[in-house]
Amino acid sequence: MRIVRTTDYKDMSRKAANIISAQVILKPDSVLGLATGSTPIGTYRQLAEWCAKGDCDFSHVSTYNLDEYRGLSHDHVQSYHYFMRKNFFDHINIDLANTHVPDGANPDSDAACAEYDRIVADAGYPDLQLLGIGRNGHIGFNEPDSVFSKGTHMVNLTQSTIDANSRLFDSPDEVPRQAYTMGVQTIMYARSILVVANGKDKADAVRAMCFGPVDPQCPASILQLHTNCTVIADEAALSKCPL
């Protein structure tokens, strides 16, 4: 793991955007794995700004998002498909036909997950996978478990994840309790991985990810075994790491 310390959220976002833009510049038809949540928004805004200036071209890029709430259609304002349109895709020159998010509207979890596994495999897996990290160490919606997950699967969200996401809904009761998520094994197939983290509330998770035992109780800890993983985090998120 390479750990990059940044001064604050803006610095973290810019450094992460630098890595992603370099990937796209060097390989214009890159396959990008993308994440949702509040942490990557600054990175997406920076990339959109550079795209508007003509410094970054997404016209040949394809993207595959990690996860989606089960039960929400693509046009639902709280869906991750909608999130990606609002925060990134509508602000860059990407072909929307080349953007992919699990089909949360499909009630058949086995079919929805198998189909997403197929299209990610057909794409050859991401050249670069962007990740955030949850307070309990989850990546995507891979929650703490007794084993590391493999392919795309349905998960029951933990209460801590539901609580963390409730700020985005009018009421905690509206937060979906299940999601479809790319599995840990699929994430590890990416040729490079970029993790972004900020804030003191992520400090325990970041320490466990980078310096704890490789344990499915902290799904992100498996990233220690990846051959090309970079963690970009601010001072607060790294405050409990022995650096």
mmCIF file of C-alpha atoms in Angstrom:
data_model
loop_
_atom_site.group_PDB
_atom_site.id
_atom_site.type_symbol
_atom_site.label_atom_id
_atom_site.label_comp_id
_atom_site.label_asym_id
_atom_site.label_seq_id
_atom_site.Cartn_x
_atom_site.Cartn_y
_atom_site.Cartn_z
ATOM 1 C CA MET A 1 0.000 0.000 0.000
ATOM 2 C CA ARG A 2 1.140 3.501 -0.820
ATOM 3 C CA ILE A 3 -0.249 6.052 1.625
ATOM 4 C CA VAL A 4 -0.463 9.689 0.567
ATOM 5 C CA ARG A 5 -1.097 12.191 3.366
ATOM 6 C CA THR A 6 -3.018 15.330 2.429
ATOM 7 C CA THR A 7 -3.739 18.492 4.363
ATOM 8 C CA ASP A 8 -7.501 18.528 3.927
ATOM 9 C CA TYR A 9 -10.451 17.322 1.834
ATOM 10 C CA LYS A 10 -9.702 19.646 -1.092
ATOM 11 C CA ASP A 11 -6.105 18.468 -1.258
ATOM 12 C CA MET A 12 -7.240 14.823 -1.062
ATOM 13 C CA SER A 13 -9.761 15.341 -3.857
ATOM 14 C CA ARG A 14 -7.255 17.026 -6.151
ATOM 15 C CA LYS A 15 -4.584 14.376 -5.653
ATOM 16 C CA ALA A 16 -7.100 11.603 -6.316
ATOM 17 C CA ALA A 17 -8.320 13.394 -9.440
ATOM 18 C CA ASN A 18 -4.715 13.666 -10.619
ATOM 19 C CA ILE A 19 -4.317 9.896 -10.486
ATOM 20 C CA ILE A 20 -7.595 9.252 -12.302
ATOM 21 C CA SER A 21 -6.919 11.856 -14.987
ATOM 22 C CA ALA A 22 -3.453 10.412 -15.573
ATOM 23 C CA GLN A 23 -5.028 6.985 -16.057
ATOM 24 C CA VAL A 24 -7.447 8.373 -18.647
ATOM 25 C CA ILE A 25 -4.785 10.404 -20.436
ATOM 26 C CA LEU A 26 -2.455 7.420 -20.717
ATOM 27 C CA LYS A 27 -5.273 5.064 -21.722
ATOM 28 C CA PRO A 28 -8.198 6.982 -23.293
ATOM 29 C CA ASP A 29 -10.447 3.895 -23.344
ATOM 30 C CA SER A 30 -9.860 3.113 -19.666
ATOM 31 C CA VAL A 31 -12.315 1.025 -17.687
ATOM 32 C CA LEU A 32 -12.976 2.845 -14.415
ATOM 33 C CA GLY A 33 -14.604 1.375 -11.331
ATOM 34 C CA LEU A 34 -16.382 4.161 -9.466
ATOM 35 C CA ALA A 35 -17.729 4.747 -5.980
ATOM 36 C CA THR A 36 -20.546 6.820 -4.527
ATOM 37 C CA GLY A 37 -20.895 8.536 -1.160
ATOM 38 C CA SER A 38 -19.814 11.976 -0.030
ATOM 39 C CA THR A 39 -16.049 11.346 -0.071
ATOM 40 C CA PRO A 40 -15.532 11.073 -3.878
ATOM 41 C CA ILE A 41 -17.685 14.111 -4.746
ATOM 42 C CA GLY A 42 -14.755 16.536 -4.587
ATOM 43 C CA THR A 43 -12.735 14.258 -6.860
ATOM 44 C CA TYR A 44 -15.582 14.125 -9.373
ATOM 45 C CA ARG A 45 -15.950 17.908 -9.315
ATOM 46 C CA GLN A 46 -12.256 18.383 -9.972
ATOM 47 C CA LEU A 47 -12.337 15.936 -12.890
ATOM 48 C CA ALA A 48 -15.403 17.696 -14.318
ATOM 49 C CA GLU A 49 -13.604 21.036 -14.084
ATOM 50 C CA TRP A 50 -10.616 19.670 -15.970
ATOM 51 C CA CYS A 51 -12.894 18.060 -18.550
ATOM 52 C CA ALA A 52 -14.631 21.406 -19.160
ATOM 53 C CA LYS A 53 -11.219 22.973 -19.791
ATOM 54 C CA GLY A 54 -10.338 20.224 -22.272
ATOM 55 C CA ASP A 55 -7.641 18.769 -20.049
ATOM 56 C CA CYS A 56 -9.346 15.395 -19.547
ATOM 57 C CA ASP A 57 -11.363 13.476 -22.145
ATOM 58 C CA PHE A 58 -13.887 10.822 -21.062
ATOM 59 C CA SER A 59 -15.417 10.194 -24.478
ATOM 60 C CA HIS A 60 -13.958 6.685 -24.777
ATOM 61 C CA VAL A 61 -14.055 5.744 -21.079
ATOM 62 C CA SER A 62 -16.410 3.117 -19.655
ATOM 63 C CA THR A 63 -17.422 3.008 -15.991
ATOM 64 C CA TYR A 64 -18.741 0.372 -13.596
ATOM 65 C CA ASN A 65 -20.092 1.448 -10.249
ATOM 66 C CA LEU A 66 -19.646 -0.650 -7.149
ATOM 67 C CA ASP A 67 -23.182 -0.835 -5.896
ATOM 68 C CA GLU A 68 -26.825 0.184 -5.901
ATOM 69 C CA TYR A 69 -29.679 0.117 -3.423
ATOM 70 C CA ARG A 70 -32.046 -2.781 -3.977
ATOM 71 C CA GLY A 71 -35.537 -1.570 -4.790
ATOM 72 C CA LEU A 72 -34.604 1.778 -6.348
ATOM 73 C CA SER A 73 -34.937 2.418 -10.071
ATOM 74 C CA HIS A 74 -32.282 4.337 -11.993
ATOM 75 C CA ASP A 75 -34.403 7.498 -12.013
ATOM 76 C CA HIS A 76 -35.071 7.472 -8.260
ATOM 77 C CA VAL A 77 -33.479 10.578 -6.756
ATOM 78 C CA GLN A 78 -31.766 8.513 -4.040
ATOM 79 C CA SER A 79 -30.415 5.850 -6.393
ATOM 80 C CA TYR A 80 -26.699 5.687 -7.046
ATOM 81 C CA HIS A 81 -27.373 5.885 -10.770
ATOM 82 C CA TYR A 82 -29.021 9.267 -10.176
ATOM 83 C CA PHE A 83 -26.165 10.255 -7.842
ATOM 84 C CA MET A 84 -23.578 9.571 -10.532
ATOM 85 C CA ARG A 85 -25.518 11.564 -13.130
ATOM 86 C CA LYS A 86 -25.928 14.519 -10.777
ATOM 87 C CA ASN A 87 -22.381 14.570 -9.424
ATOM 88 C CA PHE A 88 -20.292 13.412 -12.366
ATOM 89 C CA PHE A 89 -21.669 11.979 -15.593
ATOM 90 C CA ASP A 90 -23.792 15.010 -16.543
ATOM 91 C CA HIS A 91 -20.719 17.239 -16.220
ATOM 92 C CA ILE A 92 -18.252 15.337 -18.413
ATOM 93 C CA ASN A 93 -18.195 14.191 -22.023
ATOM 94 C CA ILE A 94 -18.871 10.527 -21.320
ATOM 95 C CA ASP A 95 -21.248 8.381 -23.389
ATOM 96 C CA LEU A 96 -23.972 7.413 -20.916
ATOM 97 C CA ALA A 97 -24.293 4.087 -22.733
ATOM 98 C CA ASN A 98 -20.821 3.307 -21.385
ATOM 99 C CA THR A 99 -21.804 3.904 -17.742
ATOM 100 C CA HIS A 100 -22.996 0.964 -15.674
ATOM 101 C CA VAL A 101 -24.615 0.588 -12.258
ATOM 102 C CA PRO A 102 -26.208 -2.582 -10.817
ATOM 103 C CA ASP A 103 -29.925 -2.803 -11.572
ATOM 104 C CA GLY A 104 -31.494 -2.073 -8.216
ATOM 105 C CA ALA A 105 -34.974 -2.224 -9.725
ATOM 106 C CA ASN A 106 -34.618 -5.929 -10.531
ATOM 107 C CA PRO A 107 -36.232 -7.821 -7.611
ATOM 108 C CA ASP A 108 -34.525 -11.057 -8.699
ATOM 109 C CA SER A 109 -31.266 -10.675 -6.786
ATOM 110 C CA ASP A 110 -29.621 -13.726 -8.341
ATOM 111 C CA ALA A 111 -30.346 -12.524 -11.867
ATOM 112 C CA ALA A 112 -29.354 -8.920 -11.174
ATOM 113 C CA CYS A 113 -26.050 -9.923 -9.591
ATOM 114 C CA ALA A 114 -25.157 -12.518 -12.236
ATOM 115 C CA GLU A 115 -25.837 -10.004 -15.001
ATOM 116 C CA TYR A 116 -23.608 -7.380 -13.397
ATOM 117 C CA ASP A 117 -20.814 -9.890 -12.880
ATOM 118 C CA ARG A 118 -21.064 -10.775 -16.559
ATOM 119 C CA ILE A 119 -20.784 -7.225 -17.869
ATOM 120 C CA VAL A 120 -17.888 -6.355 -15.536
ATOM 121 C CA ALA A 121 -16.036 -9.511 -16.597
ATOM 122 C CA ASP A 122 -16.769 -8.811 -20.279
ATOM 123 C CA ALA A 123 -15.181 -5.375 -19.818
ATOM 124 C CA GLY A 124 -12.006 -7.024 -18.531
ATOM 125 C CA TYR A 125 -12.381 -5.553 -15.018
ATOM 126 C CA PRO A 126 -11.359 -2.004 -14.101
ATOM 127 C CA ASP A 127 -8.017 -0.524 -14.985
ATOM 128 C CA LEU A 128 -8.540 1.656 -11.922
ATOM 129 C CA GLN A 129 -11.034 1.130 -9.098
ATOM 130 C CA LEU A 130 -11.933 4.123 -6.934
ATOM 131 C CA LEU A 131 -13.061 3.271 -3.392
ATOM 132 C CA GLY A 132 -14.241 5.043 -0.297
ATOM 133 C CA ILE A 133 -14.271 3.320 3.074
ATOM 134 C CA GLY A 134 -17.106 3.050 5.566
ATOM 135 C CA ARG A 135 -16.726 3.673 9.284
ATOM 136 C CA ASN A 136 -16.920 -0.096 9.840
ATOM 137 C CA GLY A 137 -14.340 -0.810 7.146
ATOM 138 C CA HIS A 138 -16.756 -1.692 4.365
ATOM 139 C CA ILE A 139 -15.850 -1.188 0.702
ATOM 140 C CA GLY A 140 -18.695 -0.974 -1.750
ATOM 141 C CA PHE A 141 -21.476 -2.411 0.385
ATOM 142 C CA ASN A 142 -19.338 -5.337 1.512
ATOM 143 C CA GLU A 143 -20.093 -5.265 5.216
ATOM 144 C CA PRO A 144 -18.033 -6.943 7.980
ATOM 145 C CA ASP A 145 -18.510 -10.703 7.703
ATOM 146 C CA SER A 146 -16.927 -14.052 8.522
ATOM 147 C CA VAL A 147 -15.592 -14.419 4.958
ATOM 148 C CA PHE A 148 -14.542 -12.158 2.097
ATOM 149 C CA SER A 149 -17.242 -12.011 -0.571
ATOM 150 C CA LYS A 150 -16.598 -13.025 -4.169
ATOM 151 C CA GLY A 151 -18.864 -11.786 -6.939
ATOM 152 C CA THR A 152 -21.735 -9.313 -7.007
ATOM 153 C CA HIS A 153 -24.289 -10.192 -4.364
ATOM 154 C CA MET A 154 -27.170 -8.855 -2.315
ATOM 155 C CA VAL A 155 -26.338 -7.592 1.175
ATOM 156 C CA ASN A 156 -28.346 -6.663 4.215
ATOM 157 C CA LEU A 157 -26.979 -3.307 5.293
ATOM 158 C CA THR A 158 -25.760 -2.932 8.853
ATOM 159 C CA GLN A 159 -27.378 -0.381 11.130
ATOM 160 C CA SER A 160 -24.207 1.733 11.148
ATOM 161 C CA THR A 161 -24.303 1.960 7.344
ATOM 162 C CA ILE A 162 -28.018 2.759 7.371
ATOM 163 C CA ASP A 163 -27.417 5.470 9.968
ATOM 164 C CA ALA A 164 -24.514 6.933 7.955
ATOM 165 C CA ASN A 165 -26.623 7.073 4.784
ATOM 166 C CA SER A 166 -29.766 8.391 6.456
ATOM 167 C CA ARG A 167 -28.523 11.978 6.123
ATOM 168 C CA LEU A 168 -29.237 11.707 2.401
ATOM 169 C CA PHE A 169 -32.893 10.761 2.932
ATOM 170 C CA ASP A 170 -35.830 12.724 4.344
ATOM 171 C CA SER A 171 -36.280 10.073 7.020
ATOM 172 C CA PRO A 172 -34.154 7.159 8.311
ATOM 173 C CA ASP A 173 -37.144 4.912 7.574
ATOM 174 C CA GLU A 174 -36.690 5.645 3.851
ATOM 175 C CA VAL A 175 -33.158 4.246 3.685
ATOM 176 C CA PRO A 176 -33.194 0.884 1.856
ATOM 177 C CA ARG A 177 -32.126 -2.052 3.980
ATOM 178 C CA GLN A 178 -30.577 -4.048 1.139
ATOM 179 C CA ALA A 179 -28.231 -3.391 -1.750
ATOM 180 C CA TYR A 180 -26.465 -5.088 -4.632
ATOM 181 C CA THR A 181 -22.705 -4.758 -4.453
ATOM 182 C CA MET A 182 -19.642 -5.823 -6.368
ATOM 183 C CA GLY A 183 -17.837 -8.452 -4.291
ATOM 184 C CA VAL A 184 -14.429 -8.117 -2.686
ATOM 185 C CA GLN A 185 -12.923 -10.631 -5.096
ATOM 186 C CA THR A 186 -14.179 -8.606 -8.065
ATOM 187 C CA ILE A 187 -12.746 -5.419 -6.563
ATOM 188 C CA MET A 188 -9.379 -7.145 -6.183
ATOM 189 C CA TYR A 189 -9.375 -7.975 -9.914
ATOM 190 C CA ALA A 190 -8.863 -4.271 -10.687
ATOM 191 C CA ARG A 191 -5.376 -3.555 -11.982
ATOM 192 C CA SER A 192 -5.012 -0.568 -9.668
ATOM 193 C CA ILE A 193 -7.016 0.608 -6.666
ATOM 194 C CA LEU A 194 -7.355 4.126 -5.295
ATOM 195 C CA VAL A 195 -8.900 4.651 -1.839
ATOM 196 C CA VAL A 196 -9.972 8.095 -0.636
ATOM 197 C CA ALA A 197 -10.738 8.867 3.014
ATOM 198 C CA ASN A 198 -11.224 12.011 5.032
ATOM 199 C CA GLY A 199 -12.312 13.002 8.488
ATOM 200 C CA LYS A 200 -11.683 11.841 12.033
ATOM 201 C CA ASP A 201 -14.677 9.492 11.923
ATOM 202 C CA LYS A 202 -12.790 7.345 9.402
ATOM 203 C CA ALA A 203 -9.574 7.130 11.448
ATOM 204 C CA ASP A 204 -10.267 3.741 13.044
ATOM 205 C CA ALA A 205 -11.300 2.209 9.717
ATOM 206 C CA VAL A 206 -8.252 3.592 7.911
ATOM 207 C CA ARG A 207 -5.917 2.236 10.580
ATOM 208 C CA ALA A 208 -7.554 -1.200 10.389
ATOM 209 C CA MET A 209 -7.415 -1.134 6.574
ATOM 210 C CA CYS A 210 -3.740 -0.225 6.388
ATOM 211 C CA PHE A 211 -2.202 -1.695 9.545
ATOM 212 C CA GLY A 212 -4.641 -4.211 11.025
ATOM 213 C CA PRO A 213 -4.831 -7.932 10.337
ATOM 214 C CA VAL A 214 -6.336 -9.028 7.015
ATOM 215 C CA ASP A 215 -9.743 -9.953 8.361
ATOM 216 C CA PRO A 216 -13.215 -9.995 6.759
ATOM 217 C CA GLN A 217 -14.450 -8.139 9.842
ATOM 218 C CA CYS A 218 -12.725 -5.194 8.143
ATOM 219 C CA PRO A 219 -13.356 -5.890 4.448
ATOM 220 C CA ALA A 220 -10.997 -3.093 3.363
ATOM 221 C CA SER A 221 -8.067 -4.844 5.056
ATOM 222 C CA ILE A 222 -7.777 -7.208 2.093
ATOM 223 C CA LEU A 223 -6.439 -4.281 0.074
ATOM 224 C CA GLN A 224 -3.125 -4.853 1.851
ATOM 225 C CA LEU A 225 -2.739 -7.847 -0.458
ATOM 226 C CA HIS A 226 -3.303 -5.913 -3.678
ATOM 227 C CA THR A 227 -0.198 -5.272 -5.751
ATOM 228 C CA ASN A 228 -1.123 -1.688 -6.716
ATOM 229 C CA CYS A 229 -3.173 0.097 -4.066
ATOM 230 C CA THR A 230 -2.886 3.781 -3.170
ATOM 231 C CA VAL A 231 -4.614 5.350 -0.174
ATOM 232 C CA ILE A 232 -5.093 9.121 -0.234
ATOM 233 C CA ALA A 233 -6.291 10.467 3.106
ATOM 234 C CA ASP A 234 -6.251 13.700 5.049
ATOM 235 C CA GLU A 235 -4.541 14.331 8.366
ATOM 236 C CA ALA A 236 -7.664 13.513 10.381
ATOM 237 C CA ALA A 237 -8.305 10.173 8.674
ATOM 238 C CA LEU A 238 -4.659 9.170 9.206
ATOM 239 C CA SER A 239 -4.520 10.414 12.804
ATOM 240 C CA LYS A 240 -4.498 6.906 14.315
ATOM 241 C CA CYS A 241 -2.027 5.390 11.865
ATOM 242 C CA PRO A 242 1.566 4.720 12.988
ATOM 243 C CA LEU A 243 3.142 6.919 10.331
#
